[in-house]
Amino acid sequence: MKKDVKNVSMAVIRRLPKYHRRLKELMDKDVTRISSKELSVMIGFTASQIRQDLNCFGGFGQQGYGYDVAELYGEISRILGLTGEYNTIIIGAGNLGQAIANYSNFEKKGFHMLALFEKNPRLIGLQIRDVPVLDIDELESFCADKKIDIGVICTNKESAQDVADTLIKLPVKAIWNFAPADIQVPESITLENVHLSDSLYIISYLLKMNEME
Amino acid sequence: MKKDVKNVSMAVIRRLPKYHRRLKELMDKDVTRISSKELSVMIGFTASQIRQDLNCFGGFGQQGYGYDVAELYGEISRILGLTGEYNTIIIGAGNLGQAIANYSNFEKKGFHMLALFEKNPRLIGLQIRDVPVLDIDELESFCADKKIDIGVICTNKESAQDVADTLIKLPVKAIWNFAPADIQVPESITLENVHLSDSLYIISYLLKMNEME
DNA sequence: TAGATTGTTAATCGATTAACAATC
DNA sequence: TAGATTGTTAATCGATTAACAATC
């Protein structure tokens, strides 16, 4: 039973990876079925919210029984697009770029890391796992005959917008931005930011609040 | 004019780092004043929301004038606790741990990286900037005479909960978790997760949605 | 002073939770 | 069948937006 999935709010979407992760844990423990009630205890959302969330995409459960863990995991994988294949390039082969290239789980989920691009000559020529570090000047020629889905920005904030503009021209469909900058992209491009400093500043805020009490 | 700041929602708090970043950009461009209207155009929140957000913490603006950029930046820095000093340790000295230790802006904001801890003997003894990579077995003794505010988990998901438990015992006040795992911590500990795969999966979802249209 | 823009209250919108009939 | 638990509607709660008096 598929639903019109167009109008699902981002609040719901952003919870899906957590369901995905938790269901994987259950599978690893050979748990085959789970109720929204049990899941709510382990995941920290209300049972009501879990049922609401899942029903945005279809009725995956069974009254009186609950949800089949493997089936639900498969459905969420599909909803998240993890059954697809995505060509990915990384701009900036510093520690962060290398960390992402090294993370083999992404490859397993269909995110193919084709290459890293770098301007620092000391890094050009390296291999991260089996991913080559190429000269940034080779970016256009390398991508000329390829369809690139995702461009990952792992540069400093000063270069971020220029790199984004280059990626948009290639074109890429999505930009995953790790630079601590707010980059501008056309509406047609998916932009997802990972602002590490934002996250650290929230910790700082919460620490300060705790001390005030 | 200080307000009782206890009840400010996390929705507001999580926008503060963005204000902070954007105001810094304005200062770098020598912009000295800005209205909520102008800021709304550059930041993408409504002017109304900006004024509401800021007024959770006090009246920083002036009718008919707007906000003094430098003053507002200072206030938000203070609200975020960026005027404090935080002792920080990193567990796991792989690429990600090294990337964080290398990010000198954190040091500038008062997050002092004291050491990385690692079990891989190849990495023990390295220096990242001036931060030493120590044997994980030295963790307790190293921290015995220090007050550690933040512990950063940069291990794989299998080790994450064990490392968290060790950090809690030290104790640390906050855990910044980069492992793709949902770790359990007591309520008194601040936990902030950076789940990179969650972020990538959202991209995957949005790419799939775009293709369906 | 007149114009501009805030701070704040009220209205609206959206997300979460509660309740329960449907049904396995 | 009786018990359990979903799917879904209705109620509540919280966050965002609109409006405007206060005031610089």
XYZ file of C-alpha atoms (C1' of nucleotides) in Angstrom:
474
model
C 0.000 0.000 0.000
C 1.933 2.999 -1.282
C 0.905 6.505 -0.312
C 1.411 9.833 -1.970
C 4.695 10.599 -0.384
C 5.154 14.106 -1.712
C 3.886 15.952 1.329
C 5.797 14.217 4.075
C 7.381 16.816 6.327
C 11.139 17.038 6.837
C 10.558 16.454 10.549
C 9.429 12.934 9.677
C 12.136 12.388 7.056
C 14.895 13.308 9.486
C 13.730 10.613 11.863
C 13.913 7.870 9.237
C 17.685 7.262 9.500
C 17.253 6.625 13.201
C 14.560 4.010 12.563
C 16.855 2.506 9.967
C 19.764 2.290 12.412
C 17.708 0.879 15.261
C 16.026 -1.716 13.082
C 19.445 -2.864 11.893
C 20.462 -3.331 15.532
C 17.356 -5.433 16.122
C 18.097 -7.563 13.067
C 21.641 -8.098 14.311
C 20.125 -9.356 17.560
C 17.804 -11.675 15.600
C 14.688 -9.854 16.734
C 12.087 -10.551 14.060
C 9.071 -8.552 15.253
C 8.491 -5.410 17.271
C 5.538 -3.282 18.323
C 5.483 0.498 18.192
C 5.332 0.364 21.997
C 8.551 -1.649 22.310
C 10.267 0.459 19.674
C 9.229 3.631 21.491
C 11.055 2.460 24.608
C 14.295 1.815 22.766
C 14.199 4.765 20.395
C 12.740 7.449 22.644
C 9.890 8.578 20.394
C 6.272 7.973 21.421
C 4.562 4.898 20.019
C 1.998 7.225 18.522
C 4.661 9.193 16.677
C 6.266 6.030 15.355
C 2.958 4.807 13.946
C 2.225 8.245 12.484
C 5.660 8.428 10.893
C 5.487 5.002 9.306
C 1.967 5.555 8.051
C 3.144 8.486 5.966
C 4.587 5.843 3.670
C 2.207 2.955 3.995
C 0.777 0.413 6.405
C 3.772 -1.739 7.186
C 2.407 -3.237 10.385
C -0.210 -5.761 11.262
C -2.876 -5.255 13.926
C -2.334 -7.377 16.988
C 1.182 -8.308 15.862
C 3.326 -5.265 15.295
C 5.976 -4.838 12.631
C 8.209 -7.383 10.950
C 11.693 -6.021 11.648
C 13.373 -7.141 8.424
C 10.463 -6.025 6.282
C 10.276 -2.612 7.937
C 14.033 -2.202 7.615
C 13.728 -2.956 3.911
C 10.900 -0.482 3.451
C 12.788 2.304 5.205
C 15.908 1.533 3.179
C 13.820 1.851 0.050
C 12.129 5.066 1.219
C 15.527 6.577 1.994
C 16.743 5.678 -1.481
C 19.410 3.314 -0.144
C 18.590 0.833 -2.857
C 20.015 3.269 -5.419
C 23.576 3.875 -6.595
C 25.170 7.293 -6.308
C 28.381 8.545 -7.862
C 30.170 10.733 -5.381
C 33.237 12.951 -5.491
C 34.960 14.710 -2.629
C 36.622 18.100 -2.924
C 39.379 18.504 -0.379
C 41.502 15.529 0.661
C 42.429 16.710 4.150
C 41.610 14.627 7.202
C 37.889 15.140 6.839
C 37.792 14.258 3.133
C 39.923 11.218 3.843
C 37.690 10.198 6.751
C 34.663 10.208 4.476
C 36.480 8.373 1.685
C 37.579 5.795 4.245
C 34.144 5.135 5.576
C 33.446 1.898 3.763
C 29.839 1.686 4.937
C 28.934 4.433 2.484
C 30.260 2.333 -0.362
C 28.178 -0.591 0.876
C 25.043 1.543 0.766
C 25.653 2.466 -2.858
C 27.545 5.732 -2.474
C 30.471 5.177 -4.812
C 33.435 7.389 -4.026
C 35.024 7.969 -7.432
C 37.799 10.369 -6.466
C 38.994 13.080 -4.146
C 40.209 16.372 -5.617
C 42.876 18.436 -3.960
C 45.154 21.372 -4.717
C 47.876 20.508 -2.205
C 50.559 18.644 -4.280
C 51.620 16.639 -1.236
C 48.259 14.891 -1.186
C 47.746 14.458 -4.937
C 48.551 10.885 -5.926
C 47.545 9.313 -2.624
C 45.032 6.483 -2.531
C 42.400 6.384 0.229
C 41.266 2.772 0.236
C 41.003 2.473 -3.537
C 39.940 6.056 -4.126
C 42.539 8.227 -5.869
C 43.406 11.777 -4.859
C 43.516 13.797 -8.080
C 44.569 17.325 -8.914
C 41.658 19.738 -8.563
C 42.483 20.961 -12.083
C 41.420 17.553 -13.402
C 37.930 17.866 -11.941
C 36.075 18.876 -15.117
C 37.863 16.420 -17.401
C 37.433 13.558 -14.933
C 33.705 14.212 -14.651
C 33.109 14.978 -18.335
C 31.946 11.450 -19.184
C 30.347 10.668 -15.826
C 27.093 11.392 -14.100
C 27.975 12.725 -10.661
C 25.197 12.632 -8.094
C 26.832 14.008 -4.981
C 29.688 16.451 -4.491
C 31.159 16.631 -0.999
C 32.813 19.887 0.057
C 35.622 19.274 2.540
C 37.550 22.489 2.007
C 37.978 25.469 4.275
C 35.224 28.054 4.404
C 37.042 30.479 2.125
C 36.936 28.081 -0.845
C 33.498 26.637 -0.172
C 31.377 28.882 -2.394
C 33.806 28.651 -5.334
C 33.877 24.882 -5.053
C 30.082 24.822 -4.846
C 29.838 26.917 -8.014
C 32.197 24.532 -9.808
C 30.179 21.518 -8.640
C 26.927 23.120 -9.783
C 28.402 23.641 -13.243
C 29.512 20.009 -13.626
C 26.650 19.508 -12.674
C 26.066 17.558 -9.489
C 22.572 16.885 -8.153
C 23.435 17.320 -4.502
C 26.058 19.017 -2.392
C 27.109 17.704 0.997
C 28.825 20.642 2.625
C 31.230 20.238 5.532
C 32.805 23.688 5.266
C 31.699 26.060 8.033
C 30.046 28.390 5.541
C 26.549 29.101 4.274
C 26.787 28.456 0.576
C 24.267 29.538 -2.039
C 22.901 26.987 -4.481
C 19.990 27.076 -6.949
C 16.762 25.497 -5.750
C 17.182 22.550 -8.061
C 20.280 21.408 -6.164
C 19.907 19.455 -2.938
C 22.080 21.008 -0.250
C 22.817 19.295 3.035
C 25.115 20.983 5.533
C 27.118 19.361 8.279
C 28.223 22.287 10.371
C 30.408 20.726 13.032
C 30.929 23.992 14.840
C 27.163 24.498 15.161
C 26.986 21.169 16.907
C 29.889 22.001 19.216
C 28.358 25.389 20.044
C 25.160 23.663 21.141
C 27.241 21.601 23.563
C 28.833 24.805 24.779
C 25.392 26.344 25.317
C 24.111 23.330 27.226
C 27.233 23.183 29.418
C 26.813 26.833 30.287
C 23.134 26.318 31.101
C 23.954 23.397 33.396
C 26.424 25.522 35.275
C 23.843 28.259 35.816
C 21.569 25.895 37.716
C 17.996 43.494 29.894
C 18.471 39.816 30.706
C 15.591 37.402 30.533
C 14.905 34.127 32.245
C 16.531 31.955 29.691
C 15.598 28.577 31.102
C 12.611 27.906 28.889
C 14.028 28.718 25.488
C 13.196 25.899 23.094
C 15.874 23.869 21.332
C 14.428 25.031 18.014
C 15.606 28.537 18.886
C 18.939 27.383 20.328
C 19.806 25.448 17.198
C 19.417 28.584 15.122
C 21.853 30.588 17.241
C 25.041 29.237 15.626
C 23.735 30.371 12.256
C 23.146 33.899 13.533
C 26.620 33.778 15.018
C 28.189 32.742 11.712
C 26.268 35.257 9.629
C 27.001 38.128 11.975
C 30.689 37.275 11.794
C 30.480 37.517 8.009
C 28.872 40.944 8.324
C 31.585 42.112 10.704
C 34.230 40.902 8.263
C 32.527 43.060 5.635
C 32.538 46.030 8.034
C 28.761 46.142 8.247
C 27.989 47.789 11.577
C 24.183 47.694 11.711
C 21.455 45.494 10.340
C 17.674 45.263 10.591
C 15.780 42.029 11.111
C 14.413 42.592 7.589
C 17.868 42.715 5.991
C 19.075 39.792 8.057
C 16.017 37.776 7.036
C 16.981 38.168 3.371
C 20.500 36.903 3.908
C 19.774 34.184 6.441
C 16.475 32.836 5.097
C 14.424 33.086 8.301
C 11.509 35.521 8.530
C 12.194 38.887 10.147
C 9.518 38.028 12.652
C 11.271 34.838 13.643
C 14.589 36.619 14.015
C 13.086 39.186 16.356
C 11.284 36.468 18.311
C 14.462 34.418 18.617
C 16.601 37.297 19.825
C 13.960 38.458 22.274
C 14.145 35.159 24.092
C 17.422 36.468 25.484
C 16.878 40.199 25.700
C 16.185 43.325 23.711
C 19.364 43.739 21.746
C 17.939 46.023 19.071
C 16.843 49.602 18.927
C 13.557 50.766 17.415
C 13.977 52.634 14.175
C 17.609 51.538 13.884
C 17.968 47.768 13.989
C 20.770 45.818 15.590
C 24.401 46.715 16.140
C 26.235 43.869 14.412
C 29.255 43.678 16.703
C 27.139 43.965 19.834
C 24.698 41.293 18.700
C 27.571 39.007 17.726
C 28.997 39.455 21.195
C 25.685 38.714 22.857
C 25.161 35.543 20.847
C 28.721 34.431 21.572
C 28.005 34.903 25.245
C 24.634 33.118 25.061
C 26.293 30.176 23.311
C 28.922 30.013 26.034
C 31.750 30.810 23.620
C 33.310 33.102 26.195
C 34.092 30.034 28.314
C 37.003 27.596 28.234
C 36.458 23.894 27.750
C 38.913 21.058 28.201
C 38.371 18.509 25.488
C 39.709 15.049 24.734
C 39.184 12.949 21.640
C 38.893 9.173 21.658
C 39.983 7.690 18.364
C 42.796 9.275 16.362
C 41.727 8.133 12.915
C 41.044 10.628 10.152
C 37.987 12.034 11.836
C 39.638 12.475 15.235
C 42.608 14.080 13.534
C 40.357 16.375 11.501
C 38.737 17.656 14.684
C 42.067 18.052 16.479
C 43.351 19.950 13.452
C 40.491 22.371 13.337
C 42.195 25.334 14.954
C 39.038 27.442 15.102
C 37.801 25.299 17.965
C 40.912 26.152 19.946
C 40.299 29.839 19.230
C 36.782 29.575 20.631
C 38.065 28.122 23.892
C 37.789 24.406 23.199
C 41.207 23.189 24.313
C 42.154 19.880 22.759
C 44.306 18.240 25.419
C 44.963 14.884 23.791
C 43.714 12.167 21.481
C 43.546 8.589 22.749
C 44.033 5.621 20.485
C 44.605 1.903 20.676
C 46.339 1.502 17.315
C 50.101 1.552 18.120
C 50.891 3.045 14.719
C 49.090 6.244 15.673
C 50.214 6.503 19.309
C 53.000 9.050 19.595
C 51.835 11.244 16.720
C 51.256 14.945 17.217
C 48.273 16.632 15.545
C 49.191 20.309 15.590
C 50.453 20.315 19.169
C 48.006 17.721 20.436
C 49.572 14.384 21.369
C 48.117 10.997 20.472
C 48.316 8.888 23.634
C 47.650 5.247 24.397
C 44.013 4.673 25.315
C 45.289 2.865 28.443
C 46.613 6.198 29.705
C 43.190 7.829 29.594
C 42.323 7.581 33.294
C 45.761 8.580 34.559
C 46.006 11.486 32.130
C 42.636 12.829 33.226
C 43.057 12.112 36.950
C 44.223 15.638 37.804
C 42.187 17.448 35.148
C 38.649 18.637 34.754
C 37.464 17.388 31.364
C 34.424 19.113 29.941
C 33.945 17.405 26.609
C 34.790 13.925 25.389
C 34.649 13.372 21.643
C 33.943 9.844 20.394
C 35.610 9.204 17.036
C 35.699 5.424 17.177
C 33.746 2.881 15.198
C 30.212 2.051 16.279
C 31.239 -1.174 18.021
C 33.392 0.663 20.587
C 31.169 3.698 21.028
C 29.129 2.612 24.054
C 32.184 1.297 25.933
C 34.047 4.524 25.278
C 31.007 6.514 26.394
C 30.856 4.522 29.630
C 34.544 5.211 30.251
C 34.064 8.918 29.585
C 31.082 9.067 31.927
C 33.190 7.537 34.691
C 36.030 10.058 34.319
C 33.690 12.030 34.353
C 33.099 14.320 31.414
C 30.215 16.775 31.327
C 29.411 16.339 27.654
C 29.894 13.761 24.934
C 30.205 14.704 21.281
C 29.510 11.464 19.465
C 30.606 10.870 15.869
C 30.216 7.110 15.909
C 27.182 5.891 13.954
C 25.568 4.482 17.076
C 22.884 5.495 19.544
C 24.683 5.581 22.844
C 23.048 5.672 26.269
C 24.102 8.308 28.769
C 22.614 9.449 32.089
C 20.433 12.542 31.937
C 23.060 14.645 33.655
C 25.421 14.248 30.698
C 24.999 16.429 27.637
C 24.995 14.269 24.520
C 25.300 15.683 21.033
C 25.384 13.324 18.087
C 26.849 13.966 14.660
C 25.521 11.105 12.616
C 27.119 11.608 9.217
C 25.250 8.722 7.665
C 21.914 10.222 8.733
C 22.834 13.334 6.836
C 23.898 11.375 3.750
C 20.705 9.324 3.847
C 18.655 12.524 3.772
C 20.496 13.488 0.587
C 19.710 10.060 -0.792
C 16.042 10.520 0.058
C 15.880 13.939 -1.571
C 17.656 12.706 -4.714
C 15.185 9.857 -5.023
C 12.275 12.249 -4.543
C 13.588 14.552 -7.255
C 13.816 11.677 -9.662
C 10.212 10.678 -9.008
C 8.937 14.040 -10.216
C 8.932 65.653 13.893
C 8.309 61.732 10.567
C 10.061 57.390 9.279
C 11.821 53.195 10.560
C 12.108 49.239 13.114
C 11.890 46.976 17.295
C 9.541 44.189 21.068
C 5.538 41.807 22.018
C 0.848 40.093 21.696
C -2.444 37.629 18.983
C -3.452 34.545 15.123
C -2.132 30.841 12.409
C 0.010 26.905 11.168
C 2.129 22.486 11.736
C 3.695 18.734 14.509
C 2.916 15.681 18.306
C 0.048 13.067 21.295
C -4.210 10.796 22.665
C -7.953 7.985 21.707
C -10.280 4.349 19.675
C -12.466 1.675 15.954
C -10.690 -1.722 12.825
C -8.684 -6.043 12.475
C -5.180 -9.553 12.763
C -12.749 -16.077 20.312
C -10.125 -12.724 23.231
C -6.109 -9.976 23.385
C -3.065 -7.145 21.164
C -1.733 -3.630 18.316
C -2.237 -1.184 14.240
C -3.988 2.770 11.263
C -6.286 6.922 11.545
C -9.038 10.702 13.310
C -9.440 14.225 16.715
C -7.349 17.013 20.383
C -3.516 19.266 22.103
C 0.595 21.443 22.129
C 4.292 24.228 20.427
C 6.465 26.933 16.935
C 6.064 30.308 13.361
C 4.067 34.278 11.317
C 1.364 38.496 11.298
C 0.153 42.709 13.203
C 0.846 46.820 15.563
C 1.763 49.835 19.535
C 5.962 51.567 21.503
C 9.831 54.215 20.723
C 14.278 55.465 18.889
